[in-house]
């Protein structure tokens, strides 16, 4: 969280007008880092076991030596690198900025998912969403000039968010627990994760993808 230096002039004149609040909220990758750190011993053990199994072989399957060991280790490391890369992109590009009476929200791809004057914002809506275990809290920002935006508070700096909500001075309404279809019905046009809109299809694709990935990794040493 950063605040405008007291000596920096505001772009909104005249000088006798009260200076508008300026708040910048940074993403918080702490939850993802904590999960990786907690699971790192198991991940390391699993990677080593897979590498040794591919190097030595098992049962009637012959091992592939050093190539199998390296590929077995990389098979576990590669998905972790993707997770770290996505976290890095979010840290570099995502943000919420309230400046000169305009609220801007950017995602990890540096796309502005919301850019609207505060005067056009109509409210903050708290709710609990399904499918994310104990982390169900969400906040929806609505406005007259832009489609609603869904915010997951756990991935943003908590102090910065509190200051942003306070400075926006918007009415807050609690909607309780909402299923994803009901959420989309109550907030028309709101973008929701594709995996939640197509749960069955996403699960099937995830299973098929995992099986294909494991099959590729197991057989890759024999094609080299």
PDB file of C-alpha atoms in Angstrom:
ATOM      1  CA  UNK A   1       0.000   0.000   0.000  1.00  0.00           C
ATOM      2  CA  UNK A   2       1.296   3.469  -0.889  1.00  0.00           C
ATOM      3  CA  UNK A   3      -0.024   6.921  -0.288  1.00  0.00           C
ATOM      4  CA  UNK A   4       0.426  10.076  -2.333  1.00  0.00           C
ATOM      5  CA  UNK A   5       3.295  12.189  -0.903  1.00  0.00           C
ATOM      6  CA  UNK A   6       1.951  15.237   0.853  1.00  0.00           C
ATOM      7  CA  UNK A   7       3.900  17.607  -1.415  1.00  0.00           C
ATOM      8  CA  UNK A   8       2.720  16.052  -4.692  1.00  0.00           C
ATOM      9  CA  UNK A   9       0.062  18.166  -6.425  1.00  0.00           C
ATOM     10  CA  UNK A  10      -3.226  16.575  -7.460  1.00  0.00           C
ATOM     11  CA  UNK A  11      -4.245  16.744 -11.109  1.00  0.00           C
ATOM     12  CA  UNK A  12      -7.698  17.924 -10.060  1.00  0.00           C
ATOM     13  CA  UNK A  13      -7.737  21.689  -9.606  1.00  0.00           C
ATOM     14  CA  UNK A  14      -8.695  24.213  -8.263  1.00  0.00           C
ATOM     15  CA  UNK A  15      -6.383  24.376  -5.291  1.00  0.00           C
ATOM     16  CA  UNK A  16      -9.184  25.163  -2.851  1.00  0.00           C
ATOM     17  CA  UNK A  17     -10.789  21.783  -3.591  1.00  0.00           C
ATOM     18  CA  UNK A  18      -9.975  19.092  -1.007  1.00  0.00           C
ATOM     19  CA  UNK A  19      -7.370  16.680  -2.293  1.00  0.00           C
ATOM     20  CA  UNK A  20      -8.890  13.410  -3.433  1.00  0.00           C
ATOM     21  CA  UNK A  21      -7.727  10.229  -1.698  1.00  0.00           C
ATOM     22  CA  UNK A  22      -4.980   8.230  -3.397  1.00  0.00           C
ATOM     23  CA  UNK A  23      -4.523   4.561  -2.553  1.00  0.00           C
ATOM     24  CA  UNK A  24      -2.614   1.782  -4.298  1.00  0.00           C
ATOM     25  CA  UNK A  25      -3.294  -1.828  -3.277  1.00  0.00           C
ATOM     26  CA  UNK A  26      -0.704  -4.451  -4.160  1.00  0.00           C
ATOM     27  CA  UNK A  27      -1.401  -8.180  -4.643  1.00  0.00           C
ATOM     28  CA  UNK A  28      -0.511 -10.540  -1.832  1.00  0.00           C
ATOM     29  CA  UNK A  29       1.064 -13.846  -2.912  1.00  0.00           C
ATOM     30  CA  UNK A  30       1.424 -14.910   0.722  1.00  0.00           C
ATOM     31  CA  UNK A  31      -1.303 -17.612   0.628  1.00  0.00           C
ATOM     32  CA  UNK A  32       0.259 -19.278  -2.421  1.00  0.00           C
ATOM     33  CA  UNK A  33       3.755 -19.083  -0.947  1.00  0.00           C
ATOM     34  CA  UNK A  34       2.590 -20.530   2.369  1.00  0.00           C
ATOM     35  CA  UNK A  35       0.924 -23.449   0.594  1.00  0.00           C
ATOM     36  CA  UNK A  36       4.061 -24.184  -1.431  1.00  0.00           C
ATOM     37  CA  UNK A  37       6.291 -23.965   1.639  1.00  0.00           C
ATOM     38  CA  UNK A  38       4.065 -26.334   3.608  1.00  0.00           C
ATOM     39  CA  UNK A  39       4.005 -28.828   0.790  1.00  0.00           C
ATOM     40  CA  UNK A  40       7.665 -28.489  -0.217  1.00  0.00           C
ATOM     41  CA  UNK A  41       8.903 -31.524   1.811  1.00  0.00           C
ATOM     42  CA  UNK A  42       6.285 -33.787   0.252  1.00  0.00           C
ATOM     43  CA  UNK A  43       6.911 -32.306  -3.184  1.00  0.00           C
ATOM     44  CA  UNK A  44      10.673 -32.860  -2.888  1.00  0.00           C
ATOM     45  CA  UNK A  45      10.176 -36.427  -1.639  1.00  0.00           C
ATOM     46  CA  UNK A  46       7.728 -37.187  -4.429  1.00  0.00           C
ATOM     47  CA  UNK A  47      10.050 -35.757  -7.079  1.00  0.00           C
ATOM     48  CA  UNK A  48      12.998 -37.796  -5.794  1.00  0.00           C
ATOM     49  CA  UNK A  49      10.948 -40.981  -5.585  1.00  0.00           C
ATOM     50  CA  UNK A  50       9.619 -40.576  -9.116  1.00  0.00           C
ATOM     51  CA  UNK A  51      13.089 -39.847 -10.467  1.00  0.00           C
ATOM     52  CA  UNK A  52      14.601 -42.911  -8.771  1.00  0.00           C
ATOM     53  CA  UNK A  53      11.735 -45.129  -9.898  1.00  0.00           C
ATOM     54  CA  UNK A  54      12.167 -44.041 -13.509  1.00  0.00           C
ATOM     55  CA  UNK A  55      15.942 -44.479 -13.274  1.00  0.00           C
ATOM     56  CA  UNK A  56      15.897 -47.958 -11.711  1.00  0.00           C
ATOM     57  CA  UNK A  57      12.687 -49.312 -13.172  1.00  0.00           C
ATOM     58  CA  UNK A  58      10.018 -51.272 -11.359  1.00  0.00           C
ATOM     59  CA  UNK A  59       8.927 -54.878 -11.677  1.00  0.00           C
ATOM     60  CA  UNK A  60       9.329 -56.024 -15.274  1.00  0.00           C
ATOM     61  CA  UNK A  61       9.815 -52.432 -16.502  1.00  0.00           C
ATOM     62  CA  UNK A  62      13.430 -51.538 -17.170  1.00  0.00           C
ATOM     63  CA  UNK A  63      14.776 -48.265 -15.830  1.00  0.00           C
ATOM     64  CA  UNK A  64      16.140 -45.544 -18.070  1.00  0.00           C
ATOM     65  CA  UNK A  65      19.151 -44.508 -15.971  1.00  0.00           C
ATOM     66  CA  UNK A  66      20.206 -40.912 -15.596  1.00  0.00           C
ATOM     67  CA  UNK A  67      17.749 -39.689 -18.250  1.00  0.00           C
ATOM     68  CA  UNK A  68      14.861 -41.141 -16.244  1.00  0.00           C
ATOM     69  CA  UNK A  69      16.127 -39.554 -13.033  1.00  0.00           C
ATOM     70  CA  UNK A  70      16.380 -36.097 -14.631  1.00  0.00           C
ATOM     71  CA  UNK A  71      13.016 -36.321 -16.378  1.00  0.00           C
ATOM     72  CA  UNK A  72      11.343 -37.623 -13.220  1.00  0.00           C
ATOM     73  CA  UNK A  73      12.599 -34.626 -11.263  1.00  0.00           C
ATOM     74  CA  UNK A  74      11.649 -32.167 -14.003  1.00  0.00           C
ATOM     75  CA  UNK A  75       8.167 -33.693 -14.231  1.00  0.00           C
ATOM     76  CA  UNK A  76       7.454 -32.441 -10.709  1.00  0.00           C
ATOM     77  CA  UNK A  77       9.402 -29.185 -10.976  1.00  0.00           C
ATOM     78  CA  UNK A  78       7.764 -28.011 -14.233  1.00  0.00           C
ATOM     79  CA  UNK A  79       4.214 -27.532 -12.825  1.00  0.00           C
ATOM     80  CA  UNK A  80       5.710 -25.704  -9.833  1.00  0.00           C
ATOM     81  CA  UNK A  81       7.534 -23.352 -12.186  1.00  0.00           C
ATOM     82  CA  UNK A  82       4.241 -22.574 -13.909  1.00  0.00           C
ATOM     83  CA  UNK A  83       2.656 -21.710 -10.544  1.00  0.00           C
ATOM     84  CA  UNK A  84       5.610 -19.465  -9.648  1.00  0.00           C
ATOM     85  CA  UNK A  85       5.458 -17.783 -13.077  1.00  0.00           C
ATOM     86  CA  UNK A  86       1.749 -17.010 -12.707  1.00  0.00           C
ATOM     87  CA  UNK A  87       2.400 -15.609  -9.227  1.00  0.00           C
ATOM     88  CA  UNK A  88       5.189 -13.438 -10.618  1.00  0.00           C
ATOM     89  CA  UNK A  89       2.950 -12.093 -13.368  1.00  0.00           C
ATOM     90  CA  UNK A  90       0.300 -11.233 -10.815  1.00  0.00           C
ATOM     91  CA  UNK A  91       2.809  -9.451  -8.597  1.00  0.00           C
ATOM     92  CA  UNK A  92       4.162  -7.484 -11.574  1.00  0.00           C
ATOM     93  CA  UNK A  93       0.875  -6.479 -13.208  1.00  0.00           C
ATOM     94  CA  UNK A  94      -2.113  -6.801 -10.872  1.00  0.00           C
ATOM     95  CA  UNK A  95      -3.182  -3.885  -8.714  1.00  0.00           C
ATOM     96  CA  UNK A  96      -5.962  -1.598  -7.516  1.00  0.00           C
ATOM     97  CA  UNK A  97      -5.460   2.135  -7.717  1.00  0.00           C
ATOM     98  CA  UNK A  98      -7.679   4.951  -6.546  1.00  0.00           C
ATOM     99  CA  UNK A  99      -6.333   8.160  -8.040  1.00  0.00           C
ATOM    100  CA  UNK A 100      -7.944  11.487  -8.894  1.00  0.00           C
ATOM    101  CA  UNK A 101     -11.416  10.095  -8.310  1.00  0.00           C
ATOM    102  CA  UNK A 102     -10.937   7.090 -10.628  1.00  0.00           C
ATOM    103  CA  UNK A 103     -10.727   3.447  -9.512  1.00  0.00           C
ATOM    104  CA  UNK A 104      -8.619   1.135 -11.690  1.00  0.00           C
ATOM    105  CA  UNK A 105      -8.331  -2.642 -11.185  1.00  0.00           C
ATOM    106  CA  UNK A 106      -5.773  -4.615 -13.227  1.00  0.00           C
ATOM    107  CA  UNK A 107      -5.300  -8.390 -13.458  1.00  0.00           C
ATOM    108  CA  UNK A 108      -2.141 -10.513 -13.827  1.00  0.00           C
ATOM    109  CA  UNK A 109      -2.183 -10.045 -17.610  1.00  0.00           C
ATOM    110  CA  UNK A 110      -2.067  -6.264 -17.153  1.00  0.00           C
ATOM    111  CA  UNK A 111      -5.636  -5.913 -18.410  1.00  0.00           C
ATOM    112  CA  UNK A 112      -7.753  -3.198 -16.827  1.00  0.00           C
ATOM    113  CA  UNK A 113     -10.820  -5.147 -15.698  1.00  0.00           C
ATOM    114  CA  UNK A 114     -12.257  -1.971 -14.173  1.00  0.00           C
ATOM    115  CA  UNK A 115     -11.593   1.704 -14.787  1.00  0.00           C
ATOM    116  CA  UNK A 116     -14.430   3.895 -13.596  1.00  0.00           C
ATOM    117  CA  UNK A 117     -14.968   7.208 -11.779  1.00  0.00           C
ATOM    118  CA  UNK A 118     -15.864   6.782  -8.127  1.00  0.00           C
ATOM    119  CA  UNK A 119     -19.029   8.765  -8.819  1.00  0.00           C
ATOM    120  CA  UNK A 120     -20.232   5.908 -11.062  1.00  0.00           C
ATOM    121  CA  UNK A 121     -19.634   3.164  -8.477  1.00  0.00           C
ATOM    122  CA  UNK A 122     -22.829   1.957  -6.866  1.00  0.00           C
ATOM    123  CA  UNK A 123     -21.713  -0.344  -4.047  1.00  0.00           C
ATOM    124  CA  UNK A 124     -19.643  -3.102  -2.483  1.00  0.00           C
ATOM    125  CA  UNK A 125     -21.310  -6.493  -2.135  1.00  0.00           C
ATOM    126  CA  UNK A 126     -19.936  -9.150   0.212  1.00  0.00           C
ATOM    127  CA  UNK A 127     -20.776 -12.817  -0.311  1.00  0.00           C
ATOM    128  CA  UNK A 128     -19.582 -16.364   0.193  1.00  0.00           C
ATOM    129  CA  UNK A 129     -18.881 -18.472  -2.902  1.00  0.00           C
ATOM    130  CA  UNK A 130     -18.678 -22.290  -3.241  1.00  0.00           C
ATOM    131  CA  UNK A 131     -15.867 -24.650  -4.295  1.00  0.00           C
ATOM    132  CA  UNK A 132     -12.941 -22.927  -2.581  1.00  0.00           C
ATOM    133  CA  UNK A 133     -12.876 -24.721   0.763  1.00  0.00           C
ATOM    134  CA  UNK A 134     -12.747 -22.415   3.780  1.00  0.00           C
ATOM    135  CA  UNK A 135     -11.759 -19.389   1.667  1.00  0.00           C
ATOM    136  CA  UNK A 136     -15.219 -18.413   0.468  1.00  0.00           C
ATOM    137  CA  UNK A 137     -15.288 -14.648   1.060  1.00  0.00           C
ATOM    138  CA  UNK A 138     -15.658 -12.512  -2.054  1.00  0.00           C
ATOM    139  CA  UNK A 139     -16.403  -8.854  -2.753  1.00  0.00           C
ATOM    140  CA  UNK A 140     -18.201  -7.537  -5.828  1.00  0.00           C
ATOM    141  CA  UNK A 141     -17.708  -3.947  -7.002  1.00  0.00           C
ATOM    142  CA  UNK A 142     -20.640  -2.606  -9.004  1.00  0.00           C
ATOM    143  CA  UNK A 143     -20.947   0.545 -11.088  1.00  0.00           C
ATOM    144  CA  UNK A 144     -23.253   2.208 -13.594  1.00  0.00           C
ATOM    145  CA  UNK A 145     -20.590   2.364 -16.337  1.00  0.00           C
ATOM    146  CA  UNK A 146     -18.858  -1.023 -16.086  1.00  0.00           C
ATOM    147  CA  UNK A 147     -19.720  -4.661 -15.528  1.00  0.00           C
ATOM    148  CA  UNK A 148     -19.316  -5.953 -11.949  1.00  0.00           C
ATOM    149  CA  UNK A 149     -15.865  -7.054 -10.772  1.00  0.00           C
ATOM    150  CA  UNK A 150     -15.294 -10.016  -8.442  1.00  0.00           C
ATOM    151  CA  UNK A 151     -12.510  -9.595  -5.865  1.00  0.00           C
ATOM    152  CA  UNK A 152     -10.940 -12.374  -3.757  1.00  0.00           C
ATOM    153  CA  UNK A 153      -9.661 -10.505  -0.658  1.00  0.00           C
ATOM    154  CA  UNK A 154      -7.134 -13.186   0.374  1.00  0.00           C
ATOM    155  CA  UNK A 155      -4.940 -12.368  -2.636  1.00  0.00           C
ATOM    156  CA  UNK A 156      -4.676  -8.631  -1.865  1.00  0.00           C
ATOM    157  CA  UNK A 157      -2.893  -6.634   0.810  1.00  0.00           C
ATOM    158  CA  UNK A 158      -5.383  -6.578   3.690  1.00  0.00           C
ATOM    159  CA  UNK A 159      -4.448  -3.135   5.046  1.00  0.00           C
ATOM    160  CA  UNK A 160      -4.567  -1.605   1.580  1.00  0.00           C
ATOM    161  CA  UNK A 161      -8.004  -3.080   0.916  1.00  0.00           C
ATOM    162  CA  UNK A 162      -9.391  -1.712   4.181  1.00  0.00           C
ATOM    163  CA  UNK A 163      -8.121   1.753   3.327  1.00  0.00           C
ATOM    164  CA  UNK A 164      -9.493   1.514  -0.212  1.00  0.00           C
ATOM    165  CA  UNK A 165     -12.969   0.483   0.938  1.00  0.00           C
ATOM    166  CA  UNK A 166     -12.941   3.279   3.539  1.00  0.00           C
ATOM    167  CA  UNK A 167     -11.939   5.947   1.020  1.00  0.00           C
ATOM    168  CA  UNK A 168     -14.474   4.781  -1.579  1.00  0.00           C
ATOM    169  CA  UNK A 169     -17.280   5.338   0.970  1.00  0.00           C
ATOM    170  CA  UNK A 170     -19.647   3.024  -0.884  1.00  0.00           C
ATOM    171  CA  UNK A 171     -22.708   1.309   0.615  1.00  0.00           C
ATOM    172  CA  UNK A 172     -22.023  -2.303   1.604  1.00  0.00           C
ATOM    173  CA  UNK A 173     -24.577  -5.072   1.162  1.00  0.00           C
ATOM    174  CA  UNK A 174     -24.126  -8.666   2.324  1.00  0.00           C
ATOM    175  CA  UNK A 175     -25.640 -11.386   0.098  1.00  0.00           C
ATOM    176  CA  UNK A 176     -24.657 -14.419   2.169  1.00  0.00           C
ATOM    177  CA  UNK A 177     -23.894 -17.676   0.346  1.00  0.00           C
ATOM    178  CA  UNK A 178     -24.414 -17.641  -3.442  1.00  0.00           C
ATOM    179  CA  UNK A 179     -23.921 -20.421  -5.962  1.00  0.00           C
ATOM    180  CA  UNK A 180     -22.110 -19.406  -9.134  1.00  0.00           C
ATOM    181  CA  UNK A 181     -25.297 -19.457 -11.285  1.00  0.00           C
ATOM    182  CA  UNK A 182     -27.122 -17.324  -8.699  1.00  0.00           C
ATOM    183  CA  UNK A 183     -24.136 -14.976  -8.503  1.00  0.00           C
ATOM    184  CA  UNK A 184     -24.230 -14.445 -12.287  1.00  0.00           C
ATOM    185  CA  UNK A 185     -27.988 -13.910 -12.143  1.00  0.00           C
ATOM    186  CA  UNK A 186     -27.757 -11.354  -9.352  1.00  0.00           C
ATOM    187  CA  UNK A 187     -24.825  -9.507 -10.980  1.00  0.00           C
ATOM    188  CA  UNK A 188     -25.379  -9.700 -14.757  1.00  0.00           C
ATOM    189  CA  UNK A 189     -22.173  -9.623 -16.791  1.00  0.00           C
ATOM    190  CA  UNK A 190     -19.862 -10.502 -13.910  1.00  0.00           C
ATOM    191  CA  UNK A 191     -16.892 -12.623 -15.077  1.00  0.00           C
ATOM    192  CA  UNK A 192     -16.508 -15.848 -13.087  1.00  0.00           C
ATOM    193  CA  UNK A 193     -13.832 -18.548 -13.343  1.00  0.00           C
ATOM    194  CA  UNK A 194     -14.444 -20.913 -16.262  1.00  0.00           C
ATOM    195  CA  UNK A 195     -13.748 -23.931 -14.040  1.00  0.00           C
ATOM    196  CA  UNK A 196     -16.684 -22.976 -11.822  1.00  0.00           C
ATOM    197  CA  UNK A 197     -19.113 -22.445 -14.702  1.00  0.00           C
ATOM    198  CA  UNK A 198     -18.267 -25.870 -16.213  1.00  0.00           C
ATOM    199  CA  UNK A 199     -17.382 -28.035 -13.211  1.00  0.00           C
ATOM    200  CA  UNK A 200     -17.944 -31.435 -14.848  1.00  0.00           C
ATOM    201  CA  UNK A 201     -16.091 -30.551 -18.055  1.00  0.00           C
ATOM    202  CA  UNK A 202     -13.222 -28.993 -16.109  1.00  0.00           C
ATOM    203  CA  UNK A 203     -12.908 -32.110 -13.913  1.00  0.00           C
ATOM    204  CA  UNK A 204     -12.851 -34.408 -16.953  1.00  0.00           C
ATOM    205  CA  UNK A 205     -10.245 -32.282 -18.720  1.00  0.00           C
ATOM    206  CA  UNK A 206      -8.119 -32.141 -15.562  1.00  0.00           C
ATOM    207  CA  UNK A 207      -8.186 -35.934 -15.157  1.00  0.00           C
ATOM    208  CA  UNK A 208      -7.414 -36.569 -18.824  1.00  0.00           C
ATOM    209  CA  UNK A 209      -4.637 -33.969 -18.742  1.00  0.00           C
ATOM    210  CA  UNK A 210      -3.028 -35.483 -15.640  1.00  0.00           C
ATOM    211  CA  UNK A 211      -3.137 -39.012 -17.100  1.00  0.00           C
ATOM    212  CA  UNK A 212      -1.676 -37.801 -20.399  1.00  0.00           C
ATOM    213  CA  UNK A 213       1.063 -35.856 -18.597  1.00  0.00           C
ATOM    214  CA  UNK A 214       2.076 -38.851 -16.472  1.00  0.00           C
ATOM    215  CA  UNK A 215       2.070 -41.144 -19.531  1.00  0.00           C
ATOM    216  CA  UNK A 216       4.246 -38.687 -21.442  1.00  0.00           C
ATOM    217  CA  UNK A 217       6.737 -38.342 -18.598  1.00  0.00           C
ATOM    218  CA  UNK A 218       7.003 -42.114 -18.029  1.00  0.00           C
ATOM    219  CA  UNK A 219       7.609 -42.880 -21.704  1.00  0.00           C
ATOM    220  CA  UNK A 220       9.689 -39.830 -22.601  1.00  0.00           C
ATOM    221  CA  UNK A 221      13.089 -41.326 -21.585  1.00  0.00           C
ATOM    222  CA  UNK A 222      12.605 -44.198 -24.037  1.00  0.00           C
ATOM    223  CA  UNK A 223      12.126 -41.785 -26.951  1.00  0.00           C
ATOM    224  CA  UNK A 224      15.347 -39.855 -26.268  1.00  0.00           C
TER     225      UNK A 224
END
